[in-house]
Short mmCIF file of C-alpha atoms and ligand atoms in Angstrom, two decimals:
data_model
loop_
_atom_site.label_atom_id
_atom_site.label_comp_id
_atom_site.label_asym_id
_atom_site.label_seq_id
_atom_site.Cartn_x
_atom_site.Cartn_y
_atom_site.Cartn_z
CA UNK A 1 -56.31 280.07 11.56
CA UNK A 2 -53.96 283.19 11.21
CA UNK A 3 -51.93 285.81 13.36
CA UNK A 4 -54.98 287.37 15.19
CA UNK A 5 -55.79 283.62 16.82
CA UNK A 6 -52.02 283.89 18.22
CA UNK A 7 -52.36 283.31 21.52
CA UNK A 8 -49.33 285.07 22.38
CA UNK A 9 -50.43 288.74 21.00
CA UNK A 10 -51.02 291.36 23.37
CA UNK A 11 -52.83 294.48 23.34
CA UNK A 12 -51.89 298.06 24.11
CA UNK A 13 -54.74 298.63 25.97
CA UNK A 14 -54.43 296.64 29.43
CA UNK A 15 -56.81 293.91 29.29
CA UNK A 16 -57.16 291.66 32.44
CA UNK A 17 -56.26 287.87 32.21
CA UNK A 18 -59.66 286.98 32.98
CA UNK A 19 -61.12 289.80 31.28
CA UNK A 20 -63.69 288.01 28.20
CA UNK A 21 -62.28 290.42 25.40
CA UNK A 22 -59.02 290.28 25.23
CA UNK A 23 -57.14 290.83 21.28
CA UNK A 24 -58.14 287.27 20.31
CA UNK A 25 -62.00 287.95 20.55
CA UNK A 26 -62.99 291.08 18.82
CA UNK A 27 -66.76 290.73 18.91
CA UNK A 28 -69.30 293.26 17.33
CA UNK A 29 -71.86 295.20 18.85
CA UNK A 30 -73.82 298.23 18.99
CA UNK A 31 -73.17 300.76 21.30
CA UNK A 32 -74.47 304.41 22.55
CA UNK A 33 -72.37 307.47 24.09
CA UNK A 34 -74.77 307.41 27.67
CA UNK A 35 -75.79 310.70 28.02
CA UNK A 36 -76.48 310.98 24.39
CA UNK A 37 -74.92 310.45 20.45
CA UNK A 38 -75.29 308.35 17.74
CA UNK A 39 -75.23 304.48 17.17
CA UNK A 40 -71.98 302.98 16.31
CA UNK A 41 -70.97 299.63 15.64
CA UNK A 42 -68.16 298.58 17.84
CA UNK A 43 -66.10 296.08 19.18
CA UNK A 44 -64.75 295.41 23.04
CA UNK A 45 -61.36 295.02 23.86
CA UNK A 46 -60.90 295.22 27.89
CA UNK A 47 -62.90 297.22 29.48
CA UNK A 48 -63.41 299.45 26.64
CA UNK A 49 -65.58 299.90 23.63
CA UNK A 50 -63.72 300.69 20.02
CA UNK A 51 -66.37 302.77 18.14
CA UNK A 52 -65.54 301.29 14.10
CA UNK A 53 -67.28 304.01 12.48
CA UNK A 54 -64.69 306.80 13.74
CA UNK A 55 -61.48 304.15 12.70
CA UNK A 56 -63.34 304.37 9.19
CA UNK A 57 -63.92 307.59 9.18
CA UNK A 58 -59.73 307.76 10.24
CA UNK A 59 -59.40 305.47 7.00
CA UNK A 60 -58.32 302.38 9.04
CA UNK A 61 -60.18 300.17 6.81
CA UNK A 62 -59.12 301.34 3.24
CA UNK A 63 -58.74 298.53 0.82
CA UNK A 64 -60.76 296.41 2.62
CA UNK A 65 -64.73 295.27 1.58
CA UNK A 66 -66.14 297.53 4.06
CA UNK A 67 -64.02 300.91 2.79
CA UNK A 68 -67.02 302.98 1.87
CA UNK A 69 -70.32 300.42 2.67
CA UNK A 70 -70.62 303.18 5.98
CA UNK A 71 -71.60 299.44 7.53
CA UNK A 72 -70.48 300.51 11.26
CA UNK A 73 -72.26 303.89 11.36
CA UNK A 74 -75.85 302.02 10.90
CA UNK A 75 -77.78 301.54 14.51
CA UNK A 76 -77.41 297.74 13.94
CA UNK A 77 -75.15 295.00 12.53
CA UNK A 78 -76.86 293.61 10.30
CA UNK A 79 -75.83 295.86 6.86
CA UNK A 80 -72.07 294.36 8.21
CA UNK A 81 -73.11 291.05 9.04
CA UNK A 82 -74.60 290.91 5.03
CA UNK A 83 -71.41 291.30 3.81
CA UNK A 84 -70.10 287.61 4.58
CA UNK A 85 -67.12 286.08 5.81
CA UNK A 86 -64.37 287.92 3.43
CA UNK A 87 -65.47 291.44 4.74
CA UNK A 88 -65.39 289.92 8.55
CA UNK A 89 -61.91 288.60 8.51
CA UNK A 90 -60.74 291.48 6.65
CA UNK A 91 -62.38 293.68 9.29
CA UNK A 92 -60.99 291.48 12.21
CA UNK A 93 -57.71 291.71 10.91
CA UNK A 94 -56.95 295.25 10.74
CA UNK A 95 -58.93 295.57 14.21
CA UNK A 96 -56.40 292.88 15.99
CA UNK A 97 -53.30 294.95 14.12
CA UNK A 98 -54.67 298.09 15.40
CA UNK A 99 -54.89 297.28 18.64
CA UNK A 100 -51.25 295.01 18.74
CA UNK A 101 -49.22 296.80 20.96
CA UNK A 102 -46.32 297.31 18.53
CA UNK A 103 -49.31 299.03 16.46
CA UNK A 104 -49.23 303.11 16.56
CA UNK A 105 -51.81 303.58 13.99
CA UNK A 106 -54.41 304.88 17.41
CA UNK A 107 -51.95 303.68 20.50
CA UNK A 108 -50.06 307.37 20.00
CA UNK A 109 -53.19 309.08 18.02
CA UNK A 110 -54.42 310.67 20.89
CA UNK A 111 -57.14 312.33 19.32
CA UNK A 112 -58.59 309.59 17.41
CA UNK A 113 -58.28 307.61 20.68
CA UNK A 114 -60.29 310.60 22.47
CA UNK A 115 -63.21 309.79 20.16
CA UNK A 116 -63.07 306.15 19.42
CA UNK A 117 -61.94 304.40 22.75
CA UNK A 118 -65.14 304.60 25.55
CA UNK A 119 -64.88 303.34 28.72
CA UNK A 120 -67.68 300.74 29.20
CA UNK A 121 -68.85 302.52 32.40
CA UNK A 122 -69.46 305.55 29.63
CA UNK A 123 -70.75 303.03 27.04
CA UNK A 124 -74.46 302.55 26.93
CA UNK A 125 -74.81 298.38 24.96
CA UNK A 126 -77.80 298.94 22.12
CA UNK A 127 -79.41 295.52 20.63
CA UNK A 128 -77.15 294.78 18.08
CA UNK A 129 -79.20 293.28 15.70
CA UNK A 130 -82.23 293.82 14.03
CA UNK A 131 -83.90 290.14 13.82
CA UNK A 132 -86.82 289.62 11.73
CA UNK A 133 -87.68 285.45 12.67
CA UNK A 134 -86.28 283.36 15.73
CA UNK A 135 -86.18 280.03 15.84
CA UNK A 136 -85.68 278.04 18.54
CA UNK A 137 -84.15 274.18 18.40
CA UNK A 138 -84.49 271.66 20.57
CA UNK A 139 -81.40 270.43 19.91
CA UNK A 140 -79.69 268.64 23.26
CA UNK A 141 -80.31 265.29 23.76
CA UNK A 142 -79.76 265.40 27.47
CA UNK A 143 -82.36 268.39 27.84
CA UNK A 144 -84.90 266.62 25.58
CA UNK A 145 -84.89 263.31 27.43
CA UNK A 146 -85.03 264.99 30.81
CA UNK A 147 -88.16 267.02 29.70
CA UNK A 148 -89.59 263.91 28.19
CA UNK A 149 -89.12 261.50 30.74
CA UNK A 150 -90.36 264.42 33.66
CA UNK A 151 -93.56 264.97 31.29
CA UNK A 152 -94.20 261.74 29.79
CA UNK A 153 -92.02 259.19 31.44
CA UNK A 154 -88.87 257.25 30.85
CA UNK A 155 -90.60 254.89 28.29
CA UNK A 156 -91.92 257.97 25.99
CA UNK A 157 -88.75 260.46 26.77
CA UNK A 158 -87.64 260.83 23.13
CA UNK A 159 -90.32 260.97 20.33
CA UNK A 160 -89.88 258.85 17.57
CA UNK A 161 -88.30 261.72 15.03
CA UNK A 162 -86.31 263.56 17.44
CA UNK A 163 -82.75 261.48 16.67
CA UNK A 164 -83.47 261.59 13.06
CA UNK A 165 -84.14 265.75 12.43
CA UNK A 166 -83.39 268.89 14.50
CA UNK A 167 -86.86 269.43 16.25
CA UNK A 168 -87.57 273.48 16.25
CA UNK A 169 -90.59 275.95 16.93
CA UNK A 170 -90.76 279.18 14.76
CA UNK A 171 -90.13 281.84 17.66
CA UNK A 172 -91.46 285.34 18.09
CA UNK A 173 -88.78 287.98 17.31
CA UNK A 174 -90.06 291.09 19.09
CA UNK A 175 -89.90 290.13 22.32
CA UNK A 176 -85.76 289.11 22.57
CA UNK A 177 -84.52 291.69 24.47
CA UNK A 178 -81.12 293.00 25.44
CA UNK A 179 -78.99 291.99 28.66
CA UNK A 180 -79.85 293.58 31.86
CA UNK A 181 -84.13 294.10 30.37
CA UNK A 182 -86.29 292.79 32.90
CA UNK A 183 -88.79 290.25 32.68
CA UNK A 184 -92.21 290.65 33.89
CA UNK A 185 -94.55 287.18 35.20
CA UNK A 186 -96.80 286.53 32.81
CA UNK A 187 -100.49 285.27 33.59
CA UNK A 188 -102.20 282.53 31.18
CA UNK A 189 -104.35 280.17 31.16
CA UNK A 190 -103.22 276.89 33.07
CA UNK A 191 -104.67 273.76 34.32
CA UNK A 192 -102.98 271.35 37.12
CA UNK A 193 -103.52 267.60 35.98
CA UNK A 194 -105.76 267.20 39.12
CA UNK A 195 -107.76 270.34 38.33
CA UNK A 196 -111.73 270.04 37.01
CA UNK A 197 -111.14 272.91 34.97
CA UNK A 198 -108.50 275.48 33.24
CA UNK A 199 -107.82 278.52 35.16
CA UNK A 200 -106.10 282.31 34.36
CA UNK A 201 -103.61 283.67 36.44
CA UNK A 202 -99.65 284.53 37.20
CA UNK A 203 -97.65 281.79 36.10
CA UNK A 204 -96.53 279.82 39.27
CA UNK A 205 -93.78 277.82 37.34
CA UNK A 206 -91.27 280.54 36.13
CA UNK A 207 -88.50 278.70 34.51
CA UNK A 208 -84.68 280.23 32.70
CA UNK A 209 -83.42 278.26 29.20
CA UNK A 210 -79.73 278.73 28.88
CA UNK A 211 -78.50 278.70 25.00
CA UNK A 212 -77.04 279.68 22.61
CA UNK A 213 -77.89 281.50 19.53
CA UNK A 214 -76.73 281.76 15.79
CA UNK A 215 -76.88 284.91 13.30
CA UNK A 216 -77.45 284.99 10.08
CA UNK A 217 -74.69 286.63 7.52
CA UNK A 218 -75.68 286.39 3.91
CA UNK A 219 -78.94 284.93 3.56
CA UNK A 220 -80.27 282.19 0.97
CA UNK A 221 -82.85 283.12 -1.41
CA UNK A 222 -86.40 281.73 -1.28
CA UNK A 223 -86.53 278.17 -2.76
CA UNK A 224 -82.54 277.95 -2.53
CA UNK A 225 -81.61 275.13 0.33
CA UNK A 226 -78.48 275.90 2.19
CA UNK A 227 -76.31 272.49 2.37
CA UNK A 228 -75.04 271.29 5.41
CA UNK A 229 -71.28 271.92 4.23
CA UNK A 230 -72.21 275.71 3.04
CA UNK A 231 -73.54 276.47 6.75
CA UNK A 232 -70.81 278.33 7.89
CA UNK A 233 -70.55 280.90 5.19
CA UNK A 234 -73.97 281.95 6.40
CA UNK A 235 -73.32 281.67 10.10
CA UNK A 236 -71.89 285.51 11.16
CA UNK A 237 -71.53 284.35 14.80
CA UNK A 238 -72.87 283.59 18.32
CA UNK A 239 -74.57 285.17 21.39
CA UNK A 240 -75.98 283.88 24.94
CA UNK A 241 -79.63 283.43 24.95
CA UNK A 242 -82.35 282.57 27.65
CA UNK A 243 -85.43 281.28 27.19
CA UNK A 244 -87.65 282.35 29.57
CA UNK A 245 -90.11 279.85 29.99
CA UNK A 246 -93.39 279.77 31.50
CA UNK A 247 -93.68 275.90 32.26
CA UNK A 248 -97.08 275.53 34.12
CA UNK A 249 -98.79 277.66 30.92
CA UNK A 250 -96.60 275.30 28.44
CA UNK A 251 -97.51 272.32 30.06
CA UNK A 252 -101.35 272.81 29.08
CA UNK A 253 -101.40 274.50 25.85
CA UNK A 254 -98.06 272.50 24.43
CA UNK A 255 -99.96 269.62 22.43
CA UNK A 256 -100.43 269.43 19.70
CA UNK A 257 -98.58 272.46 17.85
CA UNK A 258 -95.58 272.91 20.30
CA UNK A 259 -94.66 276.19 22.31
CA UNK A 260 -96.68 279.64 22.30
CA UNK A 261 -97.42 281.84 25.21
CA UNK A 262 -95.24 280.22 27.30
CA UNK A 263 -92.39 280.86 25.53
CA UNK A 264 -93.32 284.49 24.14
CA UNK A 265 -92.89 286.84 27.14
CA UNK A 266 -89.28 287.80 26.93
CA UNK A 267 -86.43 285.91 25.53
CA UNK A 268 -82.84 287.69 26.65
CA UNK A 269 -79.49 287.89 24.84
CA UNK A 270 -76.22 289.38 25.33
CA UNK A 271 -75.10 292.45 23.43
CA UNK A 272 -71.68 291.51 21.94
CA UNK A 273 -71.89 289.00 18.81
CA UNK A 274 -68.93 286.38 19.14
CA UNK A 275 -67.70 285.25 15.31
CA UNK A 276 -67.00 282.21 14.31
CA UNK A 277 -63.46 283.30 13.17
CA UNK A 278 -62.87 284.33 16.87
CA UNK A 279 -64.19 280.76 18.11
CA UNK A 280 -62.26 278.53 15.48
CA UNK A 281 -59.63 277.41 17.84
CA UNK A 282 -61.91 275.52 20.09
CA UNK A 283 -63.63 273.55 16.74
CA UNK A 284 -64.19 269.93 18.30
CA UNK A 285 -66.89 267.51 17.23
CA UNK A 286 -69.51 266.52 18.72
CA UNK A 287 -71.98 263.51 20.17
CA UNK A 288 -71.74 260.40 18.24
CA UNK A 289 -74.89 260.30 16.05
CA UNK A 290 -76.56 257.13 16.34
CA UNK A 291 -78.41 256.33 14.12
CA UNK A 292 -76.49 258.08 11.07
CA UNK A 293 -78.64 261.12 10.02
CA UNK A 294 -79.58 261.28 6.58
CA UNK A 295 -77.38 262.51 3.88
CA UNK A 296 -78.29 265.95 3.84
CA UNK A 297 -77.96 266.24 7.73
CA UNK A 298 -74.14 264.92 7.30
CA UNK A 299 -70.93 267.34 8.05
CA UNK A 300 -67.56 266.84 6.08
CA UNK A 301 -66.02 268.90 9.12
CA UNK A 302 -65.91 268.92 12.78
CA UNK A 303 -68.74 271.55 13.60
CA UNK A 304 -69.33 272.55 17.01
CA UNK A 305 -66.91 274.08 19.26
CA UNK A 306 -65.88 274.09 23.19
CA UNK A 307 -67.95 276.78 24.65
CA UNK A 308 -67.97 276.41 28.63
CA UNK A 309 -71.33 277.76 29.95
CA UNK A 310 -72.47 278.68 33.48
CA UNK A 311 -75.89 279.66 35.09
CA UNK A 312 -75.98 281.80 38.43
CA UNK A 313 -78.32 282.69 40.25
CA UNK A 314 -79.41 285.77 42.74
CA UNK A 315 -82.66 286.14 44.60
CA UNK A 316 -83.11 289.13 46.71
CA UNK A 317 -81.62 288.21 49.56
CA UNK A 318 -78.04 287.73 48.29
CA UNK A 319 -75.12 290.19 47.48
CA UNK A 320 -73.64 287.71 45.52
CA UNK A 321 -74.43 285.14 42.47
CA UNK A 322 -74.86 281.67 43.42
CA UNK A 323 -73.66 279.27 40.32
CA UNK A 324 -76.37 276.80 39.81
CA UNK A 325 -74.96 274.51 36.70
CA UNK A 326 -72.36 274.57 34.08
CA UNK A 327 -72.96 272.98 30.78
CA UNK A 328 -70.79 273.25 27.25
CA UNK A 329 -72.12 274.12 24.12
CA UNK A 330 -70.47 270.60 22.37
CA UNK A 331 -72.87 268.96 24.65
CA UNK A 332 -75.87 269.80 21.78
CA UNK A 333 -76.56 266.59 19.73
CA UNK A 334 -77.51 268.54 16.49
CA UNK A 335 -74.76 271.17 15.60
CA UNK A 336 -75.30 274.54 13.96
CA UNK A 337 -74.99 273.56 10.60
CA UNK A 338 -77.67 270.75 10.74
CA UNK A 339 -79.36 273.29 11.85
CA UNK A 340 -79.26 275.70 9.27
CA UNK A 341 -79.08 273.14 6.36
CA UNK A 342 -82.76 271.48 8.29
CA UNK A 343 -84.17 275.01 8.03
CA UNK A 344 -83.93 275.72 4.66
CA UNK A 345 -84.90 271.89 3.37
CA UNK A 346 -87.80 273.11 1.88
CA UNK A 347 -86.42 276.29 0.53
CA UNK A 348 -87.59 278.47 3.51
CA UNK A 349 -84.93 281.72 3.37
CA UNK A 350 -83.40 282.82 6.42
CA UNK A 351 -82.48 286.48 6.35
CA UNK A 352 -79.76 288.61 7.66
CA UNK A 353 -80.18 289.05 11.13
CA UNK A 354 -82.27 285.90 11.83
CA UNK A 355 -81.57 284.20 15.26
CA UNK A 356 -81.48 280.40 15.41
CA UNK A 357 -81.20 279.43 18.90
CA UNK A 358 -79.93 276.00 20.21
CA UNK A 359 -82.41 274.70 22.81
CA UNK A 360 -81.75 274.45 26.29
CA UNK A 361 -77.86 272.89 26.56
CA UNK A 362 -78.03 270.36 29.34
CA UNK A 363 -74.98 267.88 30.09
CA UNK A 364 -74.87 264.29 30.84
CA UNK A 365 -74.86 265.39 34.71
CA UNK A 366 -77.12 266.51 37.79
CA UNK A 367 -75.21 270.00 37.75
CA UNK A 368 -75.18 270.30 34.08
CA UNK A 369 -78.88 270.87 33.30
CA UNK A 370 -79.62 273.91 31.83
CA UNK A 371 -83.15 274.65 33.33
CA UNK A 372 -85.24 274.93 36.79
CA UNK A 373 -87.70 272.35 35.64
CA UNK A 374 -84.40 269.67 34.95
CA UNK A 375 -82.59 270.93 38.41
CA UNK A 376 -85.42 270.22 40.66
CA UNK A 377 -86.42 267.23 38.68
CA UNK A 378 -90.27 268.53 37.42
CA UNK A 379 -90.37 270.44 40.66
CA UNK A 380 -89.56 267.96 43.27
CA UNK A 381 -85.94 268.22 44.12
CA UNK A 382 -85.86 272.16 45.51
CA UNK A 383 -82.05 274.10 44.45
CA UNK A 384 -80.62 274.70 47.83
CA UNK A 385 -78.76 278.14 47.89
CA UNK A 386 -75.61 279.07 49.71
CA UNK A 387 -77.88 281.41 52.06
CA UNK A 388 -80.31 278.48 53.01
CA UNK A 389 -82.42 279.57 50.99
CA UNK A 390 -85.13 277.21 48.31
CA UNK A 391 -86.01 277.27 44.83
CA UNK A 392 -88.78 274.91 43.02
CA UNK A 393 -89.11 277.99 40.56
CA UNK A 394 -87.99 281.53 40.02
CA UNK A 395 -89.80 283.63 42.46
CA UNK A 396 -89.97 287.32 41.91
CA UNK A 397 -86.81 289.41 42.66
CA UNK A 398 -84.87 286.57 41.30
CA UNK A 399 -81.64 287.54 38.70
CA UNK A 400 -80.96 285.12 36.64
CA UNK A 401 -77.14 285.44 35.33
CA UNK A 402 -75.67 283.29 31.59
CA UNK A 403 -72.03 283.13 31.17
CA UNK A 404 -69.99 281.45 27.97
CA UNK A 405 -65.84 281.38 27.14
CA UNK A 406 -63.78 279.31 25.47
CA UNK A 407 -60.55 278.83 27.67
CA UNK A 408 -57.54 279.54 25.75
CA UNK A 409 -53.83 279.51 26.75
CA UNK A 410 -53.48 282.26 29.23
CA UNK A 411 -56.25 284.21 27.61
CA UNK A 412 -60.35 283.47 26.97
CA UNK A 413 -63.17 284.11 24.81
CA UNK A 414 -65.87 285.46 26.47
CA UNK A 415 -69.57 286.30 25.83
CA UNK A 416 -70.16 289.19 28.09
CA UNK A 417 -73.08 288.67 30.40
CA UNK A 418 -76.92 287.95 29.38
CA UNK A 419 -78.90 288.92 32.79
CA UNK A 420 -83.18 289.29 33.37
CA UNK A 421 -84.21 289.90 36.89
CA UNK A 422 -88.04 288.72 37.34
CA UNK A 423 -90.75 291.30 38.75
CA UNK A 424 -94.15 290.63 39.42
CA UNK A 425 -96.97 290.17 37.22
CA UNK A 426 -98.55 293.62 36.49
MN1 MN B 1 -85.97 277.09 24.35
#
């Protein structure tokens, strides 16, 4: 760790003690002018968006990796996120000692401030990166047992391989969407166990995911395995994800390949990208794996880190969010870097701008699960709301609200928000 995890520094600009970007956190994203201009990259201090490509254009970064690269005028981060860890730290750096509050460099530059200090309200979030495969885990012990023991019962909850390997499904990229996109019911093909015969129609069973997902920095080339202990330098950071899930559709086409339609419809995240660097003071380990994984599955290090996560919930007849479970991300029995170093066993190459996500992150508790089909028990324990109101499932007009921060000492490290209202089938 170094000065910018201090948890003493303070900003110039007035960021609120609850506020999820204070000077500690400097994420990255991608941002728009609204009413019209280019694409920066960015980061968020406060309420307010830093636009990168005018402090390079200002020379701010000079002598550093990036001086020249033009990395944060590109419409995504993934020409920055290529550059590996060196280039972020060095980046990070002279971002937290611009914006120190002893710093003049842009505190009494007014012009410079004019351009590259937005208001959020005047900030329009792009999708930061441009992802070419998702992958989705299944990576929480908890979560998988629930599922199993709902679908299969408590005999058959955990398959024979899952404590062994980091299950997965290869995703489908071009449906992630941004915070705030909505997400519309999708009809399949489903069959109740009791039903004769399949039938097509709106999904009945609308279901959230909460997780987390990892970036890919520098990629590995095809045939070159990534080792457990190398994870990190390939990891650029983190992000909120849900999962929309479609369980009545899942439940029928799910054997024997895994996940498909039910999965594909819309899967949201949040716009800023938390680093690693920026979460390295709440490192902790993890689960006890028992049975030892295999050699190439073992960390040297301590590899997950204290992420406290929260799901609310709004249906149309509230003002407000109802919270409906909290979870933490050092809950997931497989960390990150298993996860990376499973991936690329066989020499598959992940690419800059790839998106592993973690798997639904449920906790050891009721209020800890992190879906509908775990909080109501495979449908038969309805989620009482604060208005009086029932839910088996989502029903249409319901917002469904992720939140992640690591708590720090008067100061925390926040995700932003990843939000998808559902609509009705079209
Ligand atoms: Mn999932």
């Amino acid at each position: 760790m170094d000065e910018t995890h201090d948890s003493k520094l303070k900003s110039w600009v007035d960021v609120a003690e609850d506020s999820d970007f204070p000077i500690q956190n400097i994420p990255f994203g991608v941002y728009s002018p609204k009413g019209g201009g280019d694409l920066h990259v960015a980061t968020a201090i406060g309420n307010y968006v830093l636009d990168l490509a005018y402090l390079d254009e200002a020379g701010c970064f000079e002598g550093t990796e990036v001086e020249g690269t033009e990395v944060f005028h590109e419409p995504t981060l993934n020409a920055f996120m290529s550059l590996g860890r060196k280039a972020w730290k060095d980046t990070r750096k002279v971002i937290s000692n611009i914006l120190s509050e002893n710093n003049d460099t842009l505190r009494d530059n007014e012009e410079l401030k004019e351009l590259a200090l937005v208001s959020m309200e005047n900030a329009e979030m792009e999708f930061p990166v441009d992802i070419g495969d998702y992958t989705d885990f299944y990576s929480s012990k908890e979560h998988a047992s629930n599922v199993g023991t709902i679908f299969r019962g408590p005999e058959n909850a955990l398959m024979p391989n899952w404590l062994h390997l980091p299950i997965a499904y290869h995703g489908r990229a071009s449906s992630v969407i941004l915070d705030g996109g909505d997400i519309i019911r999708p009809k399949g093909q489903t069959k109740a166990p009791d039903a004769a015969a399949p039938s097509f129609g709106d999904s009945k069973r609308m279901d959230f995911e909460l997780e987390m997902g990892l970036f890919i920095g520098p990629g590995n080339g095809l045939g070159e395995p990534i080792s457990v202990n190398d994870a990190e330098e390939h990891i650029f950071g983190m992000a909120l994800v849900n999962d929309w899930s479609a369980r009545d559709i899942q439940a029928w086409e799910y054997q024997p390949l895994g996940p498909f339609l039910a999965k594909n419809l819309a899967t949201t995240i949040s716009p800023w990208i938390i680093t690693l660097e920026a979460l390295e003071p709440f490192r902790c380990s993890g689960p006890k794996q028992e049975p030892e994984p295999l050699e190439y599955l073992r960390n040297k290090n301590d590899s997950t880190f204290d992420i406290n996560l929260e799901i609310h919930l709004k249906t149309e007849k509230m003002d407000d969010y109802d919270l409906i479970s909290s979870s933490n991300y050092n809950y997931l029995y497989w960390d990150m870097n298993q996860q990376v170093a499973h991936h690329t066993t066989t020499g598959c190459n992940l690419r800059t701008g790839d998106m592993l996500a973690s798997g639904t992150i449920s906790g050891p508790e009721k209020n800890s699960r992190g879906s509908m089909l775990e909080l109501t028990w495979g449908w038969s324990e309805p989620i009482k709301l604060s208005n009086g109101e029932e839910r088996i499932a989502l029903e249409d007009g319901d917002t469904v609200l992720l939140k992640g921060w690591c708590q720090g000492e008067g100061y925390r490290i926040g995700f932003g928000s990843c939000t998808g209202k559902l609509l009705p089938s079209t």
